[in-house]
mmCIF file of C-alpha atoms and ligand atoms in Angstrom:
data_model
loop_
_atom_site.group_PDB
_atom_site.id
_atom_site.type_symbol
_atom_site.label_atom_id
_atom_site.label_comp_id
_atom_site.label_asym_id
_atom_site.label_seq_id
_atom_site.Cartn_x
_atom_site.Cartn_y
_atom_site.Cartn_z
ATOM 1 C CA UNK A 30 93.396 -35.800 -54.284
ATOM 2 C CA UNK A 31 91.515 -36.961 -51.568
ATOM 3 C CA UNK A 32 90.107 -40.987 -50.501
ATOM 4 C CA UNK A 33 86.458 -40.684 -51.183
ATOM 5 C CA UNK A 34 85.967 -43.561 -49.667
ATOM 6 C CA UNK A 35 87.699 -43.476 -46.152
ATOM 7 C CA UNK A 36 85.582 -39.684 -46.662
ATOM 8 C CA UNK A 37 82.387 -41.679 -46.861
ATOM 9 C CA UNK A 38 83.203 -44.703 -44.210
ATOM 10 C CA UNK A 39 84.810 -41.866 -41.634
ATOM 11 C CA UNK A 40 80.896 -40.433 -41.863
ATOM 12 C CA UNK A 41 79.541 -43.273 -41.686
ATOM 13 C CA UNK A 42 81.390 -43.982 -38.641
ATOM 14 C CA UNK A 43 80.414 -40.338 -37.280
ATOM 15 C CA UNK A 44 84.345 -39.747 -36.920
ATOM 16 C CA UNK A 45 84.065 -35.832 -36.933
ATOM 17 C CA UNK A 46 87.897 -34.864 -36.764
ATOM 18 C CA UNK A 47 88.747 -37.299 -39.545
ATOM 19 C CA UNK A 48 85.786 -36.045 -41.987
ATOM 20 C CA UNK A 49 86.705 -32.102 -41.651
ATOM 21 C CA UNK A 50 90.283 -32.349 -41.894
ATOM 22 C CA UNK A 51 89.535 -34.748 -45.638
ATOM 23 C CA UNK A 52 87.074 -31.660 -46.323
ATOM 24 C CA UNK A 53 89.501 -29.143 -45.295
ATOM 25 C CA UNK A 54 91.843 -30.736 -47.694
ATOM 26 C CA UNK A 55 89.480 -30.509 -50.522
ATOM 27 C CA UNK A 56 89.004 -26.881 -49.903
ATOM 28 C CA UNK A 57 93.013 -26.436 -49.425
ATOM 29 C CA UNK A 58 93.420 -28.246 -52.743
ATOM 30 C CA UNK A 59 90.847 -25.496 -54.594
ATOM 31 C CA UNK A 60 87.710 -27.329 -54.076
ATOM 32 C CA UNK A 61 87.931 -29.058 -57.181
ATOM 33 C CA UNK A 62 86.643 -32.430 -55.658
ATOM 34 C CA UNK A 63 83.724 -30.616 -53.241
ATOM 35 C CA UNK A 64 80.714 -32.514 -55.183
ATOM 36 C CA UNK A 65 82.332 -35.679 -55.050
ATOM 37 C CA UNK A 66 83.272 -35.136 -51.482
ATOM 38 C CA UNK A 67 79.414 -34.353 -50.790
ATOM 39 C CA UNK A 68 78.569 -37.062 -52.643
ATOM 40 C CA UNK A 69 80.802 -39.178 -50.592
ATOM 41 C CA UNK A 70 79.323 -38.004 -47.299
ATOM 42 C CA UNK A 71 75.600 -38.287 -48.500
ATOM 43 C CA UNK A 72 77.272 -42.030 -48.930
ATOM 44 C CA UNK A 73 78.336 -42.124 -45.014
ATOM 45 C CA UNK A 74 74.400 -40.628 -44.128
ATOM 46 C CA UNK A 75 73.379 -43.412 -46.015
ATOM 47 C CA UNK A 76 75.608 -45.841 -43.765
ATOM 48 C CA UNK A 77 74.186 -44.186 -40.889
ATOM 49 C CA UNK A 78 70.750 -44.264 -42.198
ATOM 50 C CA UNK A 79 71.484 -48.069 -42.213
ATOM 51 C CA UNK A 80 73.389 -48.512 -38.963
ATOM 52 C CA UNK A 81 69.956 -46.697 -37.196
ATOM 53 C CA UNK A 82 67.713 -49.058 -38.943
ATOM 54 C CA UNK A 83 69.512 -52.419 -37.507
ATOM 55 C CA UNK A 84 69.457 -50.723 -34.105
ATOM 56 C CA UNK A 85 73.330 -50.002 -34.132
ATOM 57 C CA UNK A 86 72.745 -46.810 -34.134
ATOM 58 C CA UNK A 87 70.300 -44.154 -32.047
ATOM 59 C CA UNK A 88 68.429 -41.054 -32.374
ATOM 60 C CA UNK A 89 71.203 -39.385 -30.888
ATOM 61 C CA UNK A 90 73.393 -40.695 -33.372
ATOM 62 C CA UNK A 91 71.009 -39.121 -36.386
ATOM 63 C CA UNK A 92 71.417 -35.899 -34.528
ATOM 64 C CA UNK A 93 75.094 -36.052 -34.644
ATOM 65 C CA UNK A 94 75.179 -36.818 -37.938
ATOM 66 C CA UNK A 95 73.036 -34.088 -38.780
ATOM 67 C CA UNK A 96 74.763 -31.863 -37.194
ATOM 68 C CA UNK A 97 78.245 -33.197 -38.640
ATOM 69 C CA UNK A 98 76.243 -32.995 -42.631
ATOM 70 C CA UNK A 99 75.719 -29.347 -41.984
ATOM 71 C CA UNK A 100 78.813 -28.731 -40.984
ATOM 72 C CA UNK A 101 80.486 -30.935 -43.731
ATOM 73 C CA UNK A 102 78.370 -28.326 -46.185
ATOM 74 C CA UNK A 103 79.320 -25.407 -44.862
ATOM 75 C CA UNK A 104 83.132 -26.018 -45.168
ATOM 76 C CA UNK A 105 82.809 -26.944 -49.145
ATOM 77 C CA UNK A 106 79.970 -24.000 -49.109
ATOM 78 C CA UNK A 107 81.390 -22.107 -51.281
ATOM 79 C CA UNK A 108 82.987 -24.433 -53.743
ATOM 80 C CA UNK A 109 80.108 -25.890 -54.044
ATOM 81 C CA UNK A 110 78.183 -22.537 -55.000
ATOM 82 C CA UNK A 111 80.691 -21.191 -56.957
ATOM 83 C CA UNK A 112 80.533 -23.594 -59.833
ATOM 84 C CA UNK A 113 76.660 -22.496 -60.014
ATOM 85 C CA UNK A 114 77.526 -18.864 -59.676
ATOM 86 C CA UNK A 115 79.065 -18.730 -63.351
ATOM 87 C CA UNK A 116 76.775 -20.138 -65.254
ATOM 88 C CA UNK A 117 74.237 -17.049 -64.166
ATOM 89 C CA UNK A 118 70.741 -17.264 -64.066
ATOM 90 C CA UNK A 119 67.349 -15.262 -63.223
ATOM 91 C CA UNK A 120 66.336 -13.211 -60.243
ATOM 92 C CA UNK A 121 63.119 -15.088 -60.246
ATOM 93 C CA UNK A 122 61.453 -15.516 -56.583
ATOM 94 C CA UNK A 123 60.321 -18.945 -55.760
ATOM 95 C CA UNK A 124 59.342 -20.865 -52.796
ATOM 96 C CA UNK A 125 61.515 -24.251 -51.270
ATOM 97 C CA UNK A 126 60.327 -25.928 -47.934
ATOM 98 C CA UNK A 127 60.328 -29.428 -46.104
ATOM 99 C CA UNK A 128 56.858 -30.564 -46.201
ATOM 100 C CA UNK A 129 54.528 -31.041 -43.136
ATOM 101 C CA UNK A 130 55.715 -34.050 -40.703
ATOM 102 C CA UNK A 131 59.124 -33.584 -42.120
ATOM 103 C CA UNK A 132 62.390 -31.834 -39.821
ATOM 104 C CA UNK A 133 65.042 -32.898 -42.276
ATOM 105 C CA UNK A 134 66.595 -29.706 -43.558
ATOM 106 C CA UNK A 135 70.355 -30.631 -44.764
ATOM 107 C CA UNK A 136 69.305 -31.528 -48.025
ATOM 108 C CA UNK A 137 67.111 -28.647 -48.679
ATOM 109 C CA UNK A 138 69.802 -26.046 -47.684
ATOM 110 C CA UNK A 139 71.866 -27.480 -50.501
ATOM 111 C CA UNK A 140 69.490 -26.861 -53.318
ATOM 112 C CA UNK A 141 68.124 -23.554 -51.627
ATOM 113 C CA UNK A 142 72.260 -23.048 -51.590
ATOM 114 C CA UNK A 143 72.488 -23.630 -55.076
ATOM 115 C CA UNK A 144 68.969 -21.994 -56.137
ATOM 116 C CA UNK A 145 70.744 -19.069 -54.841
ATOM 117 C CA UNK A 146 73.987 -19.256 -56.527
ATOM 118 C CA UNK A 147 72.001 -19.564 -59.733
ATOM 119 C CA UNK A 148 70.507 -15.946 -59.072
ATOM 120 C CA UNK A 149 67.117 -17.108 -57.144
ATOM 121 C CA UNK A 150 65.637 -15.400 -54.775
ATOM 122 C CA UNK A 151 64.537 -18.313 -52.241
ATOM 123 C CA UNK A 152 61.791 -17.770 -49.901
ATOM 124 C CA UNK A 153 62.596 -20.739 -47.550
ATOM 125 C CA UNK A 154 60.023 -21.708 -45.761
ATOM 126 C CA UNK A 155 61.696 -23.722 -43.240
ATOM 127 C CA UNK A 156 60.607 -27.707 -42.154
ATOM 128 C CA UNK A 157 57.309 -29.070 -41.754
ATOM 129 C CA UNK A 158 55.623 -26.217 -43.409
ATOM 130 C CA UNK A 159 51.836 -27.080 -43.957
ATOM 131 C CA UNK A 160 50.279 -27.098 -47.046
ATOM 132 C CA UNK A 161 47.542 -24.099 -46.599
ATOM 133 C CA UNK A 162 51.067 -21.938 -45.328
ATOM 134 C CA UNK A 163 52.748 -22.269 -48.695
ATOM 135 C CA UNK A 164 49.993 -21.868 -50.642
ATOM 136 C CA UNK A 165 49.229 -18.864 -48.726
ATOM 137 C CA UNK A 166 52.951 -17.353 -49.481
ATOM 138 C CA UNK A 167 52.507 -18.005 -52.875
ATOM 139 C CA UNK A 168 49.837 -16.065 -53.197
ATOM 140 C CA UNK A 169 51.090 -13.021 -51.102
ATOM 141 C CA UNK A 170 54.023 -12.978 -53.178
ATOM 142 C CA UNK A 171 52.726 -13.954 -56.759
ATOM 143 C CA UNK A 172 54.643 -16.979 -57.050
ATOM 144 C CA UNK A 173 54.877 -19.120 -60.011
ATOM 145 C CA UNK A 174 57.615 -21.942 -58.470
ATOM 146 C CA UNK A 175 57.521 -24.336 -55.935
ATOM 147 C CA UNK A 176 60.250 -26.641 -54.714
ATOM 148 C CA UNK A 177 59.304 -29.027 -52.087
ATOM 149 C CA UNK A 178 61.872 -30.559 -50.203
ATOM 150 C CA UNK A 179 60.931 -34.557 -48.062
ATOM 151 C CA UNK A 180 63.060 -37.342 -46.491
ATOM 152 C CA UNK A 181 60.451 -39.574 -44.735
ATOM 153 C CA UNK A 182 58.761 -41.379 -46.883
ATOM 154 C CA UNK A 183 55.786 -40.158 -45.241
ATOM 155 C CA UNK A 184 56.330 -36.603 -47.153
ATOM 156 C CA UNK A 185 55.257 -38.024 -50.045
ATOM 157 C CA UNK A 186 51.707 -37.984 -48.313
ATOM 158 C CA UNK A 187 52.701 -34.150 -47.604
ATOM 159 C CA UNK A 188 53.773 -33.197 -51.070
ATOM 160 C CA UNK A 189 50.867 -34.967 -52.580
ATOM 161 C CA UNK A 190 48.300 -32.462 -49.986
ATOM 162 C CA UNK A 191 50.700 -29.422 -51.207
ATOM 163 C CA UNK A 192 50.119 -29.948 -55.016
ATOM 164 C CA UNK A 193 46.351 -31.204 -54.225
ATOM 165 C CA UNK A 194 45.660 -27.789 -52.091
ATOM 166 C CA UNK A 195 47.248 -25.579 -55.208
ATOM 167 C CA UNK A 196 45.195 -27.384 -57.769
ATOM 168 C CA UNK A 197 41.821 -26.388 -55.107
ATOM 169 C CA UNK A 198 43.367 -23.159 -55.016
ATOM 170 C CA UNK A 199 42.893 -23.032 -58.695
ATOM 171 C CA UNK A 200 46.733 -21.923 -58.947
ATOM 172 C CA UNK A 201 47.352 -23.990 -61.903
ATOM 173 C CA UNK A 202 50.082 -22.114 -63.291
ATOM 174 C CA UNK A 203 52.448 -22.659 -60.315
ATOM 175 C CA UNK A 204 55.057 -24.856 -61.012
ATOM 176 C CA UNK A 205 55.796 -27.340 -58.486
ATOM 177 C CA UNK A 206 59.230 -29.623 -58.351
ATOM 178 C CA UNK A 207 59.172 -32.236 -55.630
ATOM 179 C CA UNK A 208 62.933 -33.617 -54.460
ATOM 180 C CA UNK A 209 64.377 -35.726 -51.752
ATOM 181 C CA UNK A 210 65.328 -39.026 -50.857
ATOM 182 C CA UNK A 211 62.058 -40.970 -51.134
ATOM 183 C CA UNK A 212 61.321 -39.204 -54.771
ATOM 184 C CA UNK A 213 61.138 -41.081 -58.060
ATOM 185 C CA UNK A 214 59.584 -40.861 -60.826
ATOM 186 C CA UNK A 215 56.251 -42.645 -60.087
ATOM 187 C CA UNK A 216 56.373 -41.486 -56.400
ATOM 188 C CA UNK A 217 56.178 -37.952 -58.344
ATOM 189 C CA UNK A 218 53.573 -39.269 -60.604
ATOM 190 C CA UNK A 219 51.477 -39.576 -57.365
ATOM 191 C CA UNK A 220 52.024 -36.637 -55.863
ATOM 192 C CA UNK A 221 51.113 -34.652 -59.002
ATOM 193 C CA UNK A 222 53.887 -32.443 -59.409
ATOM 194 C CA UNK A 223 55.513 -30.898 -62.383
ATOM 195 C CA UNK A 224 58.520 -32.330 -61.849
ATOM 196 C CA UNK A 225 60.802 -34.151 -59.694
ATOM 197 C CA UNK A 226 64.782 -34.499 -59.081
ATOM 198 C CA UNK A 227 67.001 -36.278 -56.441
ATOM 199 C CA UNK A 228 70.199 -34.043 -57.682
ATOM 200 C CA UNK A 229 70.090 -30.078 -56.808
ATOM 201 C CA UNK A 230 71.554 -29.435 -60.422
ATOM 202 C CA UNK A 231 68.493 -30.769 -61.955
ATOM 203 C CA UNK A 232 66.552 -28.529 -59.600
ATOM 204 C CA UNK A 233 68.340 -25.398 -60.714
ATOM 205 C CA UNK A 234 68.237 -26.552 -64.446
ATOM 206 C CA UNK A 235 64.516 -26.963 -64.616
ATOM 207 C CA UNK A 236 63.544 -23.811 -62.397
ATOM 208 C CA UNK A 237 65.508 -22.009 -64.743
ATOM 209 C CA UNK A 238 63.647 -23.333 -67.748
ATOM 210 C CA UNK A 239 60.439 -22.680 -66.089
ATOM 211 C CA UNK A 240 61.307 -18.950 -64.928
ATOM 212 C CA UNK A 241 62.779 -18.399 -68.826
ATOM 213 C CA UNK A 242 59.001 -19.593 -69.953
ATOM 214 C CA UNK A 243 57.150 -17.353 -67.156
HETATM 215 C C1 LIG B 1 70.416 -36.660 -40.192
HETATM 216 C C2 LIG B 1 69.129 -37.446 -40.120
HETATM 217 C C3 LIG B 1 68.161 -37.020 -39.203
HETATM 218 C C4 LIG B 1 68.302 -35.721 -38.412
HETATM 219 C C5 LIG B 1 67.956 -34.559 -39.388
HETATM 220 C C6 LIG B 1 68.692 -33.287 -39.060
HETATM 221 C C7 LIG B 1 68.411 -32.229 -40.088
HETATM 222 N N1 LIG B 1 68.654 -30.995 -39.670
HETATM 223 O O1 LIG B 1 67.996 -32.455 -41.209
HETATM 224 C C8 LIG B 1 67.228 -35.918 -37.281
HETATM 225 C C9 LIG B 1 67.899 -36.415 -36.041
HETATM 226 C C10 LIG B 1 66.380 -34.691 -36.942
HETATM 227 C C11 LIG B 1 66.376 -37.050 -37.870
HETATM 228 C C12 LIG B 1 65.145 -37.382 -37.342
HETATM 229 C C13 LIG B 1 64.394 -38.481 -37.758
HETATM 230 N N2 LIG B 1 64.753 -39.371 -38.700
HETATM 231 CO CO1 LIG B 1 66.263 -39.118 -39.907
HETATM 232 N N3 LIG B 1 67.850 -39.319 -40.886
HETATM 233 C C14 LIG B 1 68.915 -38.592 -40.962
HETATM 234 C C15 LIG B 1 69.910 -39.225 -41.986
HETATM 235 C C16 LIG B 1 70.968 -39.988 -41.230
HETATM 236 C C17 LIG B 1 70.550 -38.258 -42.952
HETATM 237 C C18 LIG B 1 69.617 -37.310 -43.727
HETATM 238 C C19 LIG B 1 70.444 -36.327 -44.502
HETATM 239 O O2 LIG B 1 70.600 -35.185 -44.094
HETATM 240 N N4 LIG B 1 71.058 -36.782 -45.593
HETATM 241 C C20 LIG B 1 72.004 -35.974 -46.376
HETATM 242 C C21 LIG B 1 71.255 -35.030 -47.333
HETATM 243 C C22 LIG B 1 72.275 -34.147 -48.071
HETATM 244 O O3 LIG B 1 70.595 -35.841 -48.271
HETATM 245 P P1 LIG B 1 69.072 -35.615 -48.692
HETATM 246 O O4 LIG B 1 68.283 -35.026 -47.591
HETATM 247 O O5 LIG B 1 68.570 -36.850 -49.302
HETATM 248 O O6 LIG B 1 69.152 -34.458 -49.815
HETATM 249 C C23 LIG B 1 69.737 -34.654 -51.087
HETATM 250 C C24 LIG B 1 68.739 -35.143 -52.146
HETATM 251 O O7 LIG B 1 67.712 -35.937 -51.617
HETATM 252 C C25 LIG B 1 68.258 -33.907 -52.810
HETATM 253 N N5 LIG B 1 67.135 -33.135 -52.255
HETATM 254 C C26 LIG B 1 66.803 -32.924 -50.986
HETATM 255 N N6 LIG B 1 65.769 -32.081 -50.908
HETATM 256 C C27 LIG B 1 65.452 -31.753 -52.155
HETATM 257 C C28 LIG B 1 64.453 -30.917 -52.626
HETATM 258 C C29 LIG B 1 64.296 -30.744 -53.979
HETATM 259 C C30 LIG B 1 63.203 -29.850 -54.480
HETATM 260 C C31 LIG B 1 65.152 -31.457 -54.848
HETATM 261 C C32 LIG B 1 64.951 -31.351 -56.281
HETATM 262 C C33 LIG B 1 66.151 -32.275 -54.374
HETATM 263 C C34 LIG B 1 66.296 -32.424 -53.027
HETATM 264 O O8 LIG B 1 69.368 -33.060 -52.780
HETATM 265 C C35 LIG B 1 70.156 -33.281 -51.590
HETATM 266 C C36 LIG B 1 71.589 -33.118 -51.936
HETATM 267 O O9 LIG B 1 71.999 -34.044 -52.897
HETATM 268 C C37 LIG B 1 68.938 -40.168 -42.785
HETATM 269 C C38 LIG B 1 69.589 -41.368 -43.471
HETATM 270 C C39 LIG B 1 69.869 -41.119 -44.955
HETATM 271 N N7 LIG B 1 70.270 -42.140 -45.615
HETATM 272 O O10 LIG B 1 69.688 -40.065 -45.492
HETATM 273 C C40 LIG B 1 67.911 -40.525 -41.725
HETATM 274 C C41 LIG B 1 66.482 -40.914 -42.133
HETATM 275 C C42 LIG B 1 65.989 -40.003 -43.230
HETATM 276 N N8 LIG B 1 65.715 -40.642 -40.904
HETATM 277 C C43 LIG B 1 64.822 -41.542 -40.670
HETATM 278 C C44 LIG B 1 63.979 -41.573 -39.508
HETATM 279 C C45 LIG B 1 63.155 -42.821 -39.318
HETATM 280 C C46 LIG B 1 63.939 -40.482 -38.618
HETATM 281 C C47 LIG B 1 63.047 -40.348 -37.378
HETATM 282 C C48 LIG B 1 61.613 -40.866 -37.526
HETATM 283 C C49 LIG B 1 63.791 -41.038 -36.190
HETATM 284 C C50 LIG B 1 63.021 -41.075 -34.894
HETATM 285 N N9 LIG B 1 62.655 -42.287 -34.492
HETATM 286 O O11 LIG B 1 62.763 -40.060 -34.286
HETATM 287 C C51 LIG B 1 63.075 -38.829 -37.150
HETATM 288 C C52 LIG B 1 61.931 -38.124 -37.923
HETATM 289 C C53 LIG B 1 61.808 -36.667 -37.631
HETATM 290 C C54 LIG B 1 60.871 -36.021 -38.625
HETATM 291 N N10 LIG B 1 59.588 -35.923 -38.310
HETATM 292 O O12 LIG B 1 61.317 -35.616 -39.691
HETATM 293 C C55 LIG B 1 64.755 -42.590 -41.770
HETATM 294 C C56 LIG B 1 63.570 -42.365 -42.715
HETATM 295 C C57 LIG B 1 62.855 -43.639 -43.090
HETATM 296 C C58 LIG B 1 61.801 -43.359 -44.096
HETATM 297 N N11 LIG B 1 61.998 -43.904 -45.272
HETATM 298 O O13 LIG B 1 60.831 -42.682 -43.875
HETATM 299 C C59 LIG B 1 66.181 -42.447 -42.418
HETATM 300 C C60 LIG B 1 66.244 -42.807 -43.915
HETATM 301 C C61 LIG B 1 67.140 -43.362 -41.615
HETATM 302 C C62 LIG B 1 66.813 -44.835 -41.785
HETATM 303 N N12 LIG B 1 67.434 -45.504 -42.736
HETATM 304 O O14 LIG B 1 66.016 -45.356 -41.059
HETATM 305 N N13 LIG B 1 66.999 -37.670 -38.901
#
């Protein structure tokens, strides 16, 4: 059993060796623990989230930690996949992307991870992907799901101009989830999507209902 807490505080405090050596334990251990350990170190982002807004910490700092997130997620990859793997799924194609104005990618890689493990096929279209691009993809490759994937609150302004330019489209009958830290329900409610979720499970739970109706 692992500390969550000195997990989430040694993030927090951007202490690298500490935080892969607890993860490496989880792993060791059979990955039991490797969604409370994430959730502990989306805990320690949120601490540095924090320490950058009082001017503690820098930019450089939110690089660091970005770079220690992604590498926190690739050691409990595949515990956290596997769990997704067995419950199967369908092969359905669908499209995930951070909107326009948006570089924050950890998040997304989780749910395009677990999209995946839940059979998928994820056309990811990166970060700060403008509206008229995914619409465009979606048509190429007849596309009836959309997950959209924002941090700044500003993406909200982004996933709004996404759902707007499908609607102009006249693709009604693509189904758009919207995710992220600055999503809630009534931030969805503006945006106009189908459907929103902070958790990746959701995601994978309500794509999967939508490809079973398709
Ligand atoms: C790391 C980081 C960065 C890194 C990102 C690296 C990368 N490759 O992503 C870098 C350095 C690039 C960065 C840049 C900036 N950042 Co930054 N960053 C962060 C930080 C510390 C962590 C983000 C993160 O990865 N969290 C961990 C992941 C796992 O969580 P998540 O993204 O929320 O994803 C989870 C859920 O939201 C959900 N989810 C995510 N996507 C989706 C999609 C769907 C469809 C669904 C259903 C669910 C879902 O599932 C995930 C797993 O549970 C946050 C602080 C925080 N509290 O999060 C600030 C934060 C997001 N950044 C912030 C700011 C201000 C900036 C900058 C403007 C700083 C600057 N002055 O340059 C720039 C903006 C660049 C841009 N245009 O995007 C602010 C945003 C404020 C706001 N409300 O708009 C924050 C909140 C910090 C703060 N408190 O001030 N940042």
């Amino acid at each position: 059993m692992i500390d969550l807490k000195n997990l989430q505080e040694a993030m927090g405090d951007l202490e690298e060796d500490t935080v892969k050596e607890i993860l490496r334990k989880v792993m060791e251990e059979g990955g039991a623990q490797a969604q409370e350990a994430l959730g502990a170190c989306q805990g320690g982002m949120d601490i540095v989230g924090a320490r950058f807004e009082s001017g503690e910490y820098f930019v450089g700092d939110l690089i660091y930690a970005g770079e220690l997130m992604t590498d926190a997620v690739e050691i409990l990859g595949s515990a956290l996949v596997a769990e997704e793997a067995s419950s199967g799924g369908s092969k359905k194609k669908m499209i995930l992307c951070t909107v326009k104005d948006d570089l924050h990618d950890i998040g997304k890689n989780i749910v395009r991870a677990m999209l995946q493990a839940a059979g998928f096929d994820v056309i990811d279209l990166g970060i700060d992907v403008a509206p008229e691009t995914i619409v465009e993809k979606a048509k190429e490759e007849n596309i009836k799901i959309v997950a959209l994937s924002g941090v700044l609150t500003l993406a909200l302004d982004s996933m709004k101009a996404t759902v707007d330019a499908f609607r102009q489209a006249g693709m009604d009958d693509v189904k758009i989830i919207v995710g992220g830290a600055p999503v809630t329900a009534d931030a969805c409610a503006i945006t106009g999507a189908d459907e929103w979720a902070q958790n990746p499970q959701k995601t994978v739970n309500v794509c999967k209902a939508w490809a079973a109706e398709q």
